[in-house]
Tab-separated table of C-alpha atoms and ligand atoms in Angstrom:
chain	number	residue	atom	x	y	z
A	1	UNK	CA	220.398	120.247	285.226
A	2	UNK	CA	223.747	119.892	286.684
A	3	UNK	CA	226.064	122.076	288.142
A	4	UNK	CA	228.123	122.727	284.899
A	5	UNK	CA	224.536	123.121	283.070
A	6	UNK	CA	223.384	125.838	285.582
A	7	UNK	CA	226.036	127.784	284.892
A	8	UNK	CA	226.304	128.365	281.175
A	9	UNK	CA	222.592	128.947	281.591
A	10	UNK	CA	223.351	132.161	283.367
A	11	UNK	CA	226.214	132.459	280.802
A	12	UNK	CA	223.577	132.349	278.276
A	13	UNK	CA	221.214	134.534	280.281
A	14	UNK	CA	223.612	137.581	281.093
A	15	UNK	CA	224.383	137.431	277.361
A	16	UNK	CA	221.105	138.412	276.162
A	17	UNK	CA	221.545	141.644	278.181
A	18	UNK	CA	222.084	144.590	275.785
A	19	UNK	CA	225.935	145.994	276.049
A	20	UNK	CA	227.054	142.459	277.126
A	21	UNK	CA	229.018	139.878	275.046
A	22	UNK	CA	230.057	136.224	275.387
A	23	UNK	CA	233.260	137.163	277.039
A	24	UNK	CA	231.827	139.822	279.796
A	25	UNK	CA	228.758	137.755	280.006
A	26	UNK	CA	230.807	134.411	281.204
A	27	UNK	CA	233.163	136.628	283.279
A	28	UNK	CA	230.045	137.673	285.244
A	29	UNK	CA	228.627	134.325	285.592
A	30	UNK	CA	231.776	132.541	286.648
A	31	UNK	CA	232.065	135.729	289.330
A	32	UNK	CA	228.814	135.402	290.722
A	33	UNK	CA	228.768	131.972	291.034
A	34	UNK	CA	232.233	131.841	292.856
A	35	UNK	CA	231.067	134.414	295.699
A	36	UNK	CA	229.673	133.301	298.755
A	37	UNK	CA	228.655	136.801	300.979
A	38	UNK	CA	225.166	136.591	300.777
A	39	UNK	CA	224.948	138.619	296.808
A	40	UNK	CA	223.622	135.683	294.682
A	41	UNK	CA	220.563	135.569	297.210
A	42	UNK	CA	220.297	139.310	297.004
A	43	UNK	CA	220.304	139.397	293.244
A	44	UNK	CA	217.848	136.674	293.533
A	45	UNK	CA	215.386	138.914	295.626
A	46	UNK	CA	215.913	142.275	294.058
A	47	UNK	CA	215.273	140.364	290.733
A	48	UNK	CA	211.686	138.814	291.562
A	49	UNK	CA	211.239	142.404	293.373
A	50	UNK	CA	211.698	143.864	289.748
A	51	UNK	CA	209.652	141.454	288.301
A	52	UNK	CA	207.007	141.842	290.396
A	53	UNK	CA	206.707	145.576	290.677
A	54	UNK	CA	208.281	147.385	287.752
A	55	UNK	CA	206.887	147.335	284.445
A	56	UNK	CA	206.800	149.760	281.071
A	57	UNK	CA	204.311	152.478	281.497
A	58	UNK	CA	201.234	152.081	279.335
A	59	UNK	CA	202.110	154.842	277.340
A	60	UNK	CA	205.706	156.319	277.169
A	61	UNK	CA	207.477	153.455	277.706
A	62	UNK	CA	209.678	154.120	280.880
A	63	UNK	CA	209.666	152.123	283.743
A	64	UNK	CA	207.250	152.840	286.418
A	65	UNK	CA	205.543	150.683	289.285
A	66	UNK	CA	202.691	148.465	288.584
A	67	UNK	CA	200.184	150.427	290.803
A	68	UNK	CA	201.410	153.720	288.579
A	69	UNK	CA	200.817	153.208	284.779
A	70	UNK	CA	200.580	155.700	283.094
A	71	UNK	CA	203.693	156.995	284.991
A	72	UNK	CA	204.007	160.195	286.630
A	73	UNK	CA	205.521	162.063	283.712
A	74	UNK	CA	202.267	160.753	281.631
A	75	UNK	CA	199.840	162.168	283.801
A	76	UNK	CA	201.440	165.476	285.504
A	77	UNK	CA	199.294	167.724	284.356
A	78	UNK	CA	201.720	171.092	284.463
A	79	UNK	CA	203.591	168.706	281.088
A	80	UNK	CA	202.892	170.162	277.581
A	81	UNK	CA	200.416	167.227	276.090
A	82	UNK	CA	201.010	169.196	272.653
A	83	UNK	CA	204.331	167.944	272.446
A	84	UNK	CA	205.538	164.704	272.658
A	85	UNK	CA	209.374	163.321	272.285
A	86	UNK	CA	210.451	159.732	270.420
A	87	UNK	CA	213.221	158.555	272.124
A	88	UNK	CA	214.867	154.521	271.663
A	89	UNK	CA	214.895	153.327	275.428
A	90	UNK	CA	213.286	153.893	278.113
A	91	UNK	CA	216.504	155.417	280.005
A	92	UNK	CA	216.767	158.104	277.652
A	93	UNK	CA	213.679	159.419	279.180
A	94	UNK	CA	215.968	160.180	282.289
A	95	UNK	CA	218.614	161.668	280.639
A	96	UNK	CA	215.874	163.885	278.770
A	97	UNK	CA	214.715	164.762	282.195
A	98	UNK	CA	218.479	165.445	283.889
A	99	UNK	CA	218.706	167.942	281.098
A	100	UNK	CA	216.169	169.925	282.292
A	101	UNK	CA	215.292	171.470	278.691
A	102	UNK	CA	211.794	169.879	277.785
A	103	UNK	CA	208.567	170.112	279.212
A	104	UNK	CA	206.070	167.676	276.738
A	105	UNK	CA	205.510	163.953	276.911
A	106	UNK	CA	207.397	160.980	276.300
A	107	UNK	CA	207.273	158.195	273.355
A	108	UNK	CA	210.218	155.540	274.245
A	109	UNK	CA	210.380	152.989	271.049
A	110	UNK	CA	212.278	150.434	272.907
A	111	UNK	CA	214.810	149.859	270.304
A	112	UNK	CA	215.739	151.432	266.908
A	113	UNK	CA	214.673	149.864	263.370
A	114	UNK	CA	217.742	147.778	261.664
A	115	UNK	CA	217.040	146.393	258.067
A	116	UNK	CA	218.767	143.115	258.753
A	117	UNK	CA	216.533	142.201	262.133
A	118	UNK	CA	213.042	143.944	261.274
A	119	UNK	CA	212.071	144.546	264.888
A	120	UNK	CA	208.859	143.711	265.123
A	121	UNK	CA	207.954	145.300	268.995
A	122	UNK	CA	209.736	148.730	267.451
A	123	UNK	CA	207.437	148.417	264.292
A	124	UNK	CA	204.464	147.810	266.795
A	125	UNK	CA	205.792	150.816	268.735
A	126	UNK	CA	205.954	153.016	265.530
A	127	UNK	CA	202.211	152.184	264.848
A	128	UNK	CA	200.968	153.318	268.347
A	129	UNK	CA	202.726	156.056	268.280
A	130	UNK	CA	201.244	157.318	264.644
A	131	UNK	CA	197.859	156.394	266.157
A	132	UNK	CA	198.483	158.616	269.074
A	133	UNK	CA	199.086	161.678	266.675
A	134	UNK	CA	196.191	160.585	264.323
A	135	UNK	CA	194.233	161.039	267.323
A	136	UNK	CA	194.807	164.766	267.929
A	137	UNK	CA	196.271	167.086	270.339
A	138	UNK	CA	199.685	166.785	269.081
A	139	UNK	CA	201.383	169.767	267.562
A	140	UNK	CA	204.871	168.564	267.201
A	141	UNK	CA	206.718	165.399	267.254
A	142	UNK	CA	210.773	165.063	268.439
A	143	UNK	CA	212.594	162.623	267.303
A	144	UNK	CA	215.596	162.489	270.181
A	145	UNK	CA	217.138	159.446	268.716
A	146	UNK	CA	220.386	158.208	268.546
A	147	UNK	CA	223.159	159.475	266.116
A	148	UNK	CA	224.244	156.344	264.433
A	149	UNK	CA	222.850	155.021	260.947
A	150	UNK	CA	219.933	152.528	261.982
A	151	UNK	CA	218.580	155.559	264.065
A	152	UNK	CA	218.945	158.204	261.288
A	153	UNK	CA	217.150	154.860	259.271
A	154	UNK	CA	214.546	154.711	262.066
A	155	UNK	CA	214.113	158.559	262.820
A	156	UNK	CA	213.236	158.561	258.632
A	157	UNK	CA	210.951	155.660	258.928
A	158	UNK	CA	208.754	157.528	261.479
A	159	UNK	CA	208.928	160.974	259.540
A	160	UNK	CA	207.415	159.117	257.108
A	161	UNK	CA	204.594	157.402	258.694
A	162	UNK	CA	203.836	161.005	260.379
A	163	UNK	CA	204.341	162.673	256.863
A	164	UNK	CA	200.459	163.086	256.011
A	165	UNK	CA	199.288	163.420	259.462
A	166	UNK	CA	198.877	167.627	261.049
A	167	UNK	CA	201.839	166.937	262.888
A	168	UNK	CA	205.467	168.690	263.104
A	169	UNK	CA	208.226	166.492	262.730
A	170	UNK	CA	211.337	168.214	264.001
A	171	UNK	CA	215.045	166.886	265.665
A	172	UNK	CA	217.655	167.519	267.970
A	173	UNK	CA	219.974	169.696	266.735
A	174	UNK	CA	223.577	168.386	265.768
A	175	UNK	CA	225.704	168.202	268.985
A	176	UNK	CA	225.168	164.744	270.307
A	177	UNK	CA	228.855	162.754	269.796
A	178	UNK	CA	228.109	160.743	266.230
A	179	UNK	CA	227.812	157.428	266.293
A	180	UNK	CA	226.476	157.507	269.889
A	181	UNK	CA	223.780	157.734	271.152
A	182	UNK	CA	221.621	160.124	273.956
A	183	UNK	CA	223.872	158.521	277.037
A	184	UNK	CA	227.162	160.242	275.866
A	185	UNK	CA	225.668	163.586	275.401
A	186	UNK	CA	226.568	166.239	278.350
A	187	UNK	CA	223.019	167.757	279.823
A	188	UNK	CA	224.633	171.729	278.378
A	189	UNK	CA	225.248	169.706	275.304
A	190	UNK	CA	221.262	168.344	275.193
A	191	UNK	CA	220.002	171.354	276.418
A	192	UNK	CA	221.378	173.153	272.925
A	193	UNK	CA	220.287	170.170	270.769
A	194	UNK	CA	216.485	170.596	271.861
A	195	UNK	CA	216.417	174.153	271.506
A	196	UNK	CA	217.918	174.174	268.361
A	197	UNK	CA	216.185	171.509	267.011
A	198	UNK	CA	215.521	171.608	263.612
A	199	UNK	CA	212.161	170.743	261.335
A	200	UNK	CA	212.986	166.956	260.144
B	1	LIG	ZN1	204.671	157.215	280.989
């Protein structure tokens, strides 16, 4: 590989990041590669630390540590096990949280459902989440998913995989800016959407 090479590898690589495009993604690269204080050795380290330590927990999806899966949200026993919110990424668990409002456990999908890709890791995520509620213990089911159309398609997809199971299905209330997604919602703003939430 060559020195050219090297760099539209990372080009390549930054691009593949959600929320980043060709254009931000080669800005970055060429950035990074013209510094020379030490940060490209520091990314380098903090980046095999991640690797190394951080994974998804075992069974909501968030990040945790390796030596703590199921994280500590999955195991704190004062959480409502009888409740258990569907969020897409793992961050929204942490907005969730900021808001203060919610006191079950945690199902992150890691993505939403769109027709033209068929995500296959979301559709896997979809079935272990309907075999978590076919195993019992679960009263009701929130979706807290985005408000754009692939997650009203997704939210629908998993309302109806639930639909025969002893299981409530309800959603946020309206409130969270449309065509955005949990991020752009204020915590006041959350707060009202899961306590009004409505039967799906
Ligand atoms: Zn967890």
């Amino acid at each position: 590989m060559n020195g050219a090479d090297s760099l539209e590898s990372l080009k390549t690589l930054l691009a593949k990041l959600p929320g980043v495009g060709r254009r931000s993604a080669a800005r970055m690269a060429v950035h990074a590669a013209s510094r020379r204080d030490g940060y490209l050795r520091q990314l380098i380290t903090v980046l095999e630390q991640v690797e190394r330590e951080m994974v998804a927990c075992s069974q909501c999806g968030a990040m945790t540590t390796v030596d703590r899966t199921p994280c500590r949200l999955c195991i704190d026993p004062r959480r409502d096990d009888r409740m258990v919110c569907v969020v897409e990424d793992p961050e929204d668990i942490e907005i969730m949280e900021r808001a203060g409002v919610y006191r079950g456990r945690y199902f992150a999908l890691g993505g939403k459902l769109a027709p033209t890709r068929g995500d296959q890791a979301v559709l896997a995520r979809v079935q272990q989440l309907t075999a978590r509620i076919r195993a019992g213990g679960v009263d009701e089911v929130l979706l807290a998913l985005n408000s754009d159309v692939e997650s009203d398609a997704t939210a629908h997809y998993i309302a109806e995989q639930l639909g025969g199971l002893a299981v409530r299905v309800s959603r946020l209330a309206r409130g969270i800016p449309a065509g955005s997604g949990l991020a752009y919602a204020d915590p006041v703003t959350l707060e009202a959407a899961v306590r009004h939430r409505t039967a799906y």
